[in-house]
Tab-separated table of C-alpha atoms in Angstrom:
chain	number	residue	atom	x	y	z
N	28	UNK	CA	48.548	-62.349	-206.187
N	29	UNK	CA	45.169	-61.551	-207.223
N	30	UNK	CA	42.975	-64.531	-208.231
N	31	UNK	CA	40.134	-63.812	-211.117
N	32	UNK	CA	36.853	-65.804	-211.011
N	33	UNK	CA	35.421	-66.953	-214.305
N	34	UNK	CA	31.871	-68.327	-214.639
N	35	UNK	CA	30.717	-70.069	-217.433
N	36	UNK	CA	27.961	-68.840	-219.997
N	37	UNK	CA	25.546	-71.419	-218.368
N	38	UNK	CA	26.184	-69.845	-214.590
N	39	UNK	CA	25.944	-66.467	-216.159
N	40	UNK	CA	22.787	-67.021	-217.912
N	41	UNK	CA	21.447	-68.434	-215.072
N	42	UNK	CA	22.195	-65.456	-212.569
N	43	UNK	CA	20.567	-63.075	-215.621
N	44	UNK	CA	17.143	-64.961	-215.176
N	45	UNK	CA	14.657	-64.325	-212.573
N	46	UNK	CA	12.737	-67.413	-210.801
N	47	UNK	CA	9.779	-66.928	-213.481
N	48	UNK	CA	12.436	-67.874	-216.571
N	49	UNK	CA	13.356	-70.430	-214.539
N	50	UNK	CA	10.314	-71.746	-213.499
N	51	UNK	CA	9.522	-71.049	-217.771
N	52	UNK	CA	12.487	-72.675	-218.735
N	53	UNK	CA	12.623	-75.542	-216.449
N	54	UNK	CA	9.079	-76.300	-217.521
N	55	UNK	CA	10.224	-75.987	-221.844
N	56	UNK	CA	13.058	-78.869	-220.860
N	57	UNK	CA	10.405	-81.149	-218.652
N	58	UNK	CA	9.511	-83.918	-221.096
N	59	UNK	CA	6.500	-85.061	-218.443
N	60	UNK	CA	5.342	-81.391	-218.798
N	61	UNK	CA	5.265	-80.997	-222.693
N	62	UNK	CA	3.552	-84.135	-223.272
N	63	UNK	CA	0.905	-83.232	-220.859
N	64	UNK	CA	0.409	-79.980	-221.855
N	65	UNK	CA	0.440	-81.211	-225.402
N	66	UNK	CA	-2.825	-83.453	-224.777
N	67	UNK	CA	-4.673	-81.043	-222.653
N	68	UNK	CA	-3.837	-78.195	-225.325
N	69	UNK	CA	-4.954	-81.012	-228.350
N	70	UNK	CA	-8.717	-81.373	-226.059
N	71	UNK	CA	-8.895	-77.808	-225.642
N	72	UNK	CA	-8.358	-77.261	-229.608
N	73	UNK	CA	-11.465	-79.854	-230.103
N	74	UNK	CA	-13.625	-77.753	-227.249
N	75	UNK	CA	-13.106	-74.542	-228.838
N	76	UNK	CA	-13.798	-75.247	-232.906
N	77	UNK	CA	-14.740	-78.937	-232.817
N	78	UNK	CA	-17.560	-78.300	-234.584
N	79	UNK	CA	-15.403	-76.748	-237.560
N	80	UNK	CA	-14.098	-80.538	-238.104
N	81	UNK	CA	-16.275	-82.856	-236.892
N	82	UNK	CA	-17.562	-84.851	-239.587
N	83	UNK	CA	-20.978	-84.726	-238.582
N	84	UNK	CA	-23.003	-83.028	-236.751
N	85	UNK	CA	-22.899	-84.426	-233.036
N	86	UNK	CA	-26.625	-84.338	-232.286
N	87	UNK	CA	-28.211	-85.227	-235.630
N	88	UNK	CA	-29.305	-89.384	-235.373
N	89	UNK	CA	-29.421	-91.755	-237.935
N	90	UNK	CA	-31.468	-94.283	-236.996
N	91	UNK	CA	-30.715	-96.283	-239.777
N	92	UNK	CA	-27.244	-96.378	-239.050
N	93	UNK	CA	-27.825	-97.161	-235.565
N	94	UNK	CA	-24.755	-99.253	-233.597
N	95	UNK	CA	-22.870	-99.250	-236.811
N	96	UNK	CA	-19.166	-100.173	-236.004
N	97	UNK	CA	-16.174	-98.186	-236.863
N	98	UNK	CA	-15.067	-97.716	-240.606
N	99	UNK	CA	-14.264	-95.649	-242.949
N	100	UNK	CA	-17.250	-93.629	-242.533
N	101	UNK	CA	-17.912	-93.741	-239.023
N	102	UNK	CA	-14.356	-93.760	-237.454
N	103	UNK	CA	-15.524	-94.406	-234.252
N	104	UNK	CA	-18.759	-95.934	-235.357
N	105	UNK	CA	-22.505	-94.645	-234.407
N	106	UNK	CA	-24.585	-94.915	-230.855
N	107	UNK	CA	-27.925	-96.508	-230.659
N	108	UNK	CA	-29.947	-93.752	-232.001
N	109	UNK	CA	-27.244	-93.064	-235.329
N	110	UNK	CA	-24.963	-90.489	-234.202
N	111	UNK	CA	-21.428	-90.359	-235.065
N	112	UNK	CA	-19.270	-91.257	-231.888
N	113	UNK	CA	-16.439	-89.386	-233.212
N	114	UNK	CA	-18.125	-86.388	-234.070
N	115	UNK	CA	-19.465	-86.527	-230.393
N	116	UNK	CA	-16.443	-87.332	-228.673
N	117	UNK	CA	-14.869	-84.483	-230.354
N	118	UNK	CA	-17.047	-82.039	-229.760
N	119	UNK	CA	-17.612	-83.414	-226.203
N	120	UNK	CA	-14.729	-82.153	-224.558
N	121	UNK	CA	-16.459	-78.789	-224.401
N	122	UNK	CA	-18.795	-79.350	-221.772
N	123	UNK	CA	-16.231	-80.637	-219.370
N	124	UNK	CA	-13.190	-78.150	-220.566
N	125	UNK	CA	-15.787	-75.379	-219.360
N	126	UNK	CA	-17.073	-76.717	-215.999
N	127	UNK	CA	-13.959	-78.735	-214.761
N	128	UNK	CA	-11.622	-75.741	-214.641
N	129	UNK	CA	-14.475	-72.782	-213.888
N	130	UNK	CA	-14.813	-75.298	-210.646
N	131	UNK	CA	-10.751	-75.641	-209.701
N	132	UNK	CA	-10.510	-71.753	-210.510
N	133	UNK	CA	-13.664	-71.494	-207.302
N	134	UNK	CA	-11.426	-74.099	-205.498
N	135	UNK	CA	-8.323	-72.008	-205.631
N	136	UNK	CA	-10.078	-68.851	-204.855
N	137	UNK	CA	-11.891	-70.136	-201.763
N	138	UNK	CA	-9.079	-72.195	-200.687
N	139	UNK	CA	-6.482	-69.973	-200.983
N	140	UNK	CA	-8.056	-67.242	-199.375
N	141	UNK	CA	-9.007	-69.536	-196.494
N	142	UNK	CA	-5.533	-70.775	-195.982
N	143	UNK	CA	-4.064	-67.522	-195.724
N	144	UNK	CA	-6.643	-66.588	-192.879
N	145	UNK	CA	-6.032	-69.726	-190.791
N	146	UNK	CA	-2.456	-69.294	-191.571
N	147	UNK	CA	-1.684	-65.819	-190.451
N	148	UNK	CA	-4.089	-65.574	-187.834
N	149	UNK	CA	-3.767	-69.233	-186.257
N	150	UNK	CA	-5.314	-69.349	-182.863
N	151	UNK	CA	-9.020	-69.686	-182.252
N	152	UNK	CA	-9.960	-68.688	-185.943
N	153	UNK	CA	-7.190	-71.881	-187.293
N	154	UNK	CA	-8.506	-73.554	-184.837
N	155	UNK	CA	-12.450	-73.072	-185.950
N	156	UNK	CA	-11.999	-72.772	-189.742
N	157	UNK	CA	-9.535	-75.722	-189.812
N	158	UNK	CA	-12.212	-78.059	-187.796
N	159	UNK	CA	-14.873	-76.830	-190.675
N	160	UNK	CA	-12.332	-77.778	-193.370
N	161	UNK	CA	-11.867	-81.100	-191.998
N	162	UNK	CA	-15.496	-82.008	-191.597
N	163	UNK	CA	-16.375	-80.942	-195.199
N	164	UNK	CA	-12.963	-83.247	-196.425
N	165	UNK	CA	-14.779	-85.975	-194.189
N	166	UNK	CA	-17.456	-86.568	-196.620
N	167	UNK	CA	-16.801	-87.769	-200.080
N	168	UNK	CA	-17.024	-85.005	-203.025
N	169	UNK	CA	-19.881	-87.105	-204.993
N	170	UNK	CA	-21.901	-87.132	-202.050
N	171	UNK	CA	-21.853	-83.441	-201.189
N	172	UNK	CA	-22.335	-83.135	-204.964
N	173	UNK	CA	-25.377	-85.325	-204.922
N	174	UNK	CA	-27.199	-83.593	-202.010
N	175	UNK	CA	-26.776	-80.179	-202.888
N	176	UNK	CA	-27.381	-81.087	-206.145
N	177	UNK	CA	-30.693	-82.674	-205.618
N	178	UNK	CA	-31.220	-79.712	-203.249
N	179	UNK	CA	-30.243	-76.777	-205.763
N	180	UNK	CA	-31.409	-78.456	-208.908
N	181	UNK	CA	-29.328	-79.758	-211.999
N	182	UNK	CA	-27.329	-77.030	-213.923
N	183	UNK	CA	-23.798	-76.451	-214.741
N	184	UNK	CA	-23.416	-74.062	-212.409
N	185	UNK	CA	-24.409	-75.934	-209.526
N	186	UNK	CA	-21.959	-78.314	-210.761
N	187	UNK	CA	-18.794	-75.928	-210.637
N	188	UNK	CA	-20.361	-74.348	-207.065
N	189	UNK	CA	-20.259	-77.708	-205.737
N	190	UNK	CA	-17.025	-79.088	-206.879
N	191	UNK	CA	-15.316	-76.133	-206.230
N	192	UNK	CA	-16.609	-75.490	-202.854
N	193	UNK	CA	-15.780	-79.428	-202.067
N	194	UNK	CA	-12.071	-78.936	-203.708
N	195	UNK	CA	-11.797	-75.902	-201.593
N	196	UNK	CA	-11.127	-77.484	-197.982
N	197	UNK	CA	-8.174	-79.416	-199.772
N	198	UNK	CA	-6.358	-76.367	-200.988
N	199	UNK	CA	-6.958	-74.237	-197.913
N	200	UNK	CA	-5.069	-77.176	-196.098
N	201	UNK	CA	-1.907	-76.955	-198.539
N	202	UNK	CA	-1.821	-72.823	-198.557
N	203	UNK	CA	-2.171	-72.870	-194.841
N	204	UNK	CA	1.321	-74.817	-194.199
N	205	UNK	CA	2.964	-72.534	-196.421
N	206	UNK	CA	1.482	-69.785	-195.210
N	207	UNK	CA	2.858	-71.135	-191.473
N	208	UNK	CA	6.483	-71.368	-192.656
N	209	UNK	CA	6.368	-68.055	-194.444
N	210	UNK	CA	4.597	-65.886	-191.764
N	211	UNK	CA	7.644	-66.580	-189.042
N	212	UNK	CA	10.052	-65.133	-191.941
N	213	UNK	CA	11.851	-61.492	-191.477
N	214	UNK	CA	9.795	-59.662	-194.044
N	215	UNK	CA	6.414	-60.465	-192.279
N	216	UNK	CA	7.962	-58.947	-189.172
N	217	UNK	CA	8.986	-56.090	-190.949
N	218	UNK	CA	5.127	-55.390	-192.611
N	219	UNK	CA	4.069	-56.047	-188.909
N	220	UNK	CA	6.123	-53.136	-187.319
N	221	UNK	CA	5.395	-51.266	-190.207
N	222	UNK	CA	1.350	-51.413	-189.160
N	223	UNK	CA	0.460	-52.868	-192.520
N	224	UNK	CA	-2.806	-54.163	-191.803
N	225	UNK	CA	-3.651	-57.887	-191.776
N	226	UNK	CA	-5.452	-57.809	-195.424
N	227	UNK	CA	-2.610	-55.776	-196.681
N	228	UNK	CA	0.540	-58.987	-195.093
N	229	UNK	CA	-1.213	-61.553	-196.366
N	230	UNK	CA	-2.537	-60.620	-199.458
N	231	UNK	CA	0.359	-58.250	-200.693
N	232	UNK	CA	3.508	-59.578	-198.663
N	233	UNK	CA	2.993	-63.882	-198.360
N	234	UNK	CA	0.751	-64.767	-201.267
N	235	UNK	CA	3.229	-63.796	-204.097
N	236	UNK	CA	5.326	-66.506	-201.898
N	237	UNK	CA	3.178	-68.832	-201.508
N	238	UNK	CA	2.193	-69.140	-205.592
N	239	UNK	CA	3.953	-72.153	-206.380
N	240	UNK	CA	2.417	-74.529	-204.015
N	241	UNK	CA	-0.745	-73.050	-205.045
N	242	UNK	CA	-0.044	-73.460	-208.683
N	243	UNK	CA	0.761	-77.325	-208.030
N	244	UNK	CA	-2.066	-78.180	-206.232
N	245	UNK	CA	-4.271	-76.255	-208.673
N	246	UNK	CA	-2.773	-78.282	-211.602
N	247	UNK	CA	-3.951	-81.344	-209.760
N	248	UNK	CA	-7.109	-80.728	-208.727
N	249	UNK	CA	-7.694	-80.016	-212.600
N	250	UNK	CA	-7.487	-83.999	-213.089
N	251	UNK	CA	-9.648	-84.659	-210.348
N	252	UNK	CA	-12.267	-82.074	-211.405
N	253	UNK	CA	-12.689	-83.706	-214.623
N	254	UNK	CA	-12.822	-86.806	-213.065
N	255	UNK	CA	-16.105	-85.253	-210.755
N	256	UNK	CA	-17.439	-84.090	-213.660
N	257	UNK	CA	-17.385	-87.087	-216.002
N	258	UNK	CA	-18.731	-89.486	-212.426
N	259	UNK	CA	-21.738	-86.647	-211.855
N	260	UNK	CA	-23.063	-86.548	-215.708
N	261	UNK	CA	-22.639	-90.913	-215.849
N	262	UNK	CA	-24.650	-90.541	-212.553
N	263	UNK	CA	-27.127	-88.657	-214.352
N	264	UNK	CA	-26.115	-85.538	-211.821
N	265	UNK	CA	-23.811	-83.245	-213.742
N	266	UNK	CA	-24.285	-82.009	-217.788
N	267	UNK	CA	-27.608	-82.790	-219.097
N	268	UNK	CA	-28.704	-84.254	-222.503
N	269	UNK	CA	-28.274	-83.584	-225.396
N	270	UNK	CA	-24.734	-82.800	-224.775
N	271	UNK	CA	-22.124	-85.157	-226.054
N	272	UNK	CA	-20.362	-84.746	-222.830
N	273	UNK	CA	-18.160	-87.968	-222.215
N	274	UNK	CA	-19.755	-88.895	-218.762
N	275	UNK	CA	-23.351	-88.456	-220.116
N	276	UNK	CA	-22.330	-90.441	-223.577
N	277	UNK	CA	-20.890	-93.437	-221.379
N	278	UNK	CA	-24.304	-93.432	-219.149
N	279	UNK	CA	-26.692	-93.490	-222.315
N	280	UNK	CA	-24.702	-96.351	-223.600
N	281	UNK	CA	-22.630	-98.514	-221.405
N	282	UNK	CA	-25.644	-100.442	-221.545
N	283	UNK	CA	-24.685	-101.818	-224.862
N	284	UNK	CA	-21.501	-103.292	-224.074
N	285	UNK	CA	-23.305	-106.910	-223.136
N	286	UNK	CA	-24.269	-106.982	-226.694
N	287	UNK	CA	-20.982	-106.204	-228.172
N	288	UNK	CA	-21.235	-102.764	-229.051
N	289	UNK	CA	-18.370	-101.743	-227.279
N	290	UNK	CA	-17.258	-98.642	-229.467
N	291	UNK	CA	-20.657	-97.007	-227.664
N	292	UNK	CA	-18.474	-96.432	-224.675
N	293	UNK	CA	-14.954	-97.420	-224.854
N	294	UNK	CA	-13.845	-94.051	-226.972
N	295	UNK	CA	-15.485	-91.711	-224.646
N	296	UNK	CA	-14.047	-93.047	-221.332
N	297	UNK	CA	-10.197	-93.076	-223.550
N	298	UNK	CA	-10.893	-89.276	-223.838
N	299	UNK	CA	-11.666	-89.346	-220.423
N	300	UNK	CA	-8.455	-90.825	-219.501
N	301	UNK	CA	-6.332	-89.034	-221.617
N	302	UNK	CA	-7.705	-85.986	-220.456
N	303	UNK	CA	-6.937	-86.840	-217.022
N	304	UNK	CA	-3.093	-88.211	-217.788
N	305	UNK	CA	-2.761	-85.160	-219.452
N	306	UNK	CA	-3.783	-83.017	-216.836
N	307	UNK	CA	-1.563	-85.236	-214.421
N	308	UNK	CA	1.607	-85.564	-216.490
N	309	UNK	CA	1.283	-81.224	-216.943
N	310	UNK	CA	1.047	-81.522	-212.521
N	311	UNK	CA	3.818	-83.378	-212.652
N	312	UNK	CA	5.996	-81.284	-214.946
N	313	UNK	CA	4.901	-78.071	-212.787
N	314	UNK	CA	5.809	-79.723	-209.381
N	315	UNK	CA	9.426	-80.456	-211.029
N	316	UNK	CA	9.799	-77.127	-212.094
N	317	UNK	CA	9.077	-75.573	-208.616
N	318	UNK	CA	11.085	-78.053	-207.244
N	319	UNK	CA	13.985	-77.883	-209.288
């Protein structure tokens, strides 16, 4: 007697897919994922044609419309000099949308790239690279910001170079215990007796395996890029005036706040934080997804 095996549409669907569709498809059903990538897609909308819809023109002031609270003409009234807060938190997204992620893409490179080398080779060169790493993750990211930057000068690419060398160390550390696991696995072996070289294993062989965890920490360094970036301009470090950039609008004017202008600064540091949830919530979603 001969038994037949059915599967069900879902199973067979499921064996048709490869682990990108999953990975695609397991992100489209996340909830914590499409609501994240929803507000980071809405910011990145208002970096790239802002200026089509902003009501005003972000740098033109008004003097005598200075501090004027939010109404009907000013939605999220005017800064001490006149200009429209809502023009300029609209259009200030684009300062931070360009450095925050040109600095996590340097992070992942670097990092990456480290943590396969102290991975595969382990030994004396983990054992030197890794005590680098550590030192560097010692020292707080705004103060290795603040020296080089008062060392290199203030530009946005000193801003990227520095966040993204500081984010590096962090990444490395994630890659290199995947790259551990992976490099005792049979197919390693296999690229080993077949005299690949070392450039060849670990580039060709383990990093298409080790993408997901790379993926996930990527995703949350985003968050805390932005977050660098917004604390270097407020420090008077990172984008310089007369950007609208968040960080730099909430320096010029938290000032106010004792003398109840509070729309100066509270709508700039919301974008700020929405940003950053954003940013988080889409981490989230992506760590499911691999994890599902």
């Amino acid at each position: 007697m001969s038994v037949v095996q059915t599967t069900s549409p879902a199973q067979d669907d499921t064996r048709r897919r490869g682990p990108v569709a999953e990975v695609f498809f397991s992100l489209l059903r996340s909830r914590t994922f499409l609501v994240g990538f929803a507000i980071v897609m809405f910011w990145v909308a208002c970096a790239l044609f802002g200026e089509h819809f902003a009501p005003y023109d972000p740098l033109a002031d008004d003097i005598i419309n200075a501090l004027a609270p939010p109404s009907s003409e000013h939605w999220f009234g005017t800064d001490q000099i006149g200009r429209d807060a809502f023009s300029r938190v609209i259009v200030g997204s684009r300062d931070i949308l360009t450095v925050a992620p040109l600095a996590t893409l340097l992070a992942t490179i670097a990092g990456t790239a480290l943590g396969l080398l102290t991975g595969y080779f382990r030994g004396i060169v983990d054992d030197v690279v890794s005590r680098i790493l550590e030192a560097f993750m010692a020292i707080p990211v705004v103060i290795v910001a603040l020296l080089a930057i008062v060392a290199l000068g203030t530009s946005k690419t000193t801003v990227i170079v520095v966040i993204g060398l500081s984010f590096a160390p962090i990444i490395a550390r994630t890659v290199r215990s995947a790259v551990l696991a992976e490099r005792e696995l049979d197919y390693v072996a296999a690229a080993q007796l077949r005299h690949e070289s070392a450039l060849h294993t670990m580039f060709v062989e383990i990093l298409p395996n080790v993408i997901p965890p790379i993926l996930v920490e990527t995703t949350v360094r985003l968050g805390y890029a932005i977050f660098a970036v917004a604390t270097l301009s407020f420090m008077g470090f990172g984008i310089q005036p007369p950007s609208p950039d968040w960080g730099l609008s909430i320096s010029s004017n938290y000032g106010m706040i004792g003398g109840g202008f509070w729309w100066t600064v509270l709508f700039d540091a919301l974008a700020i934080a929405s940003l950053v949830i954003g940013v988080n919530l889409a981490a989230d979603g992506v760590h499911g997804a691999f994890n599902d």
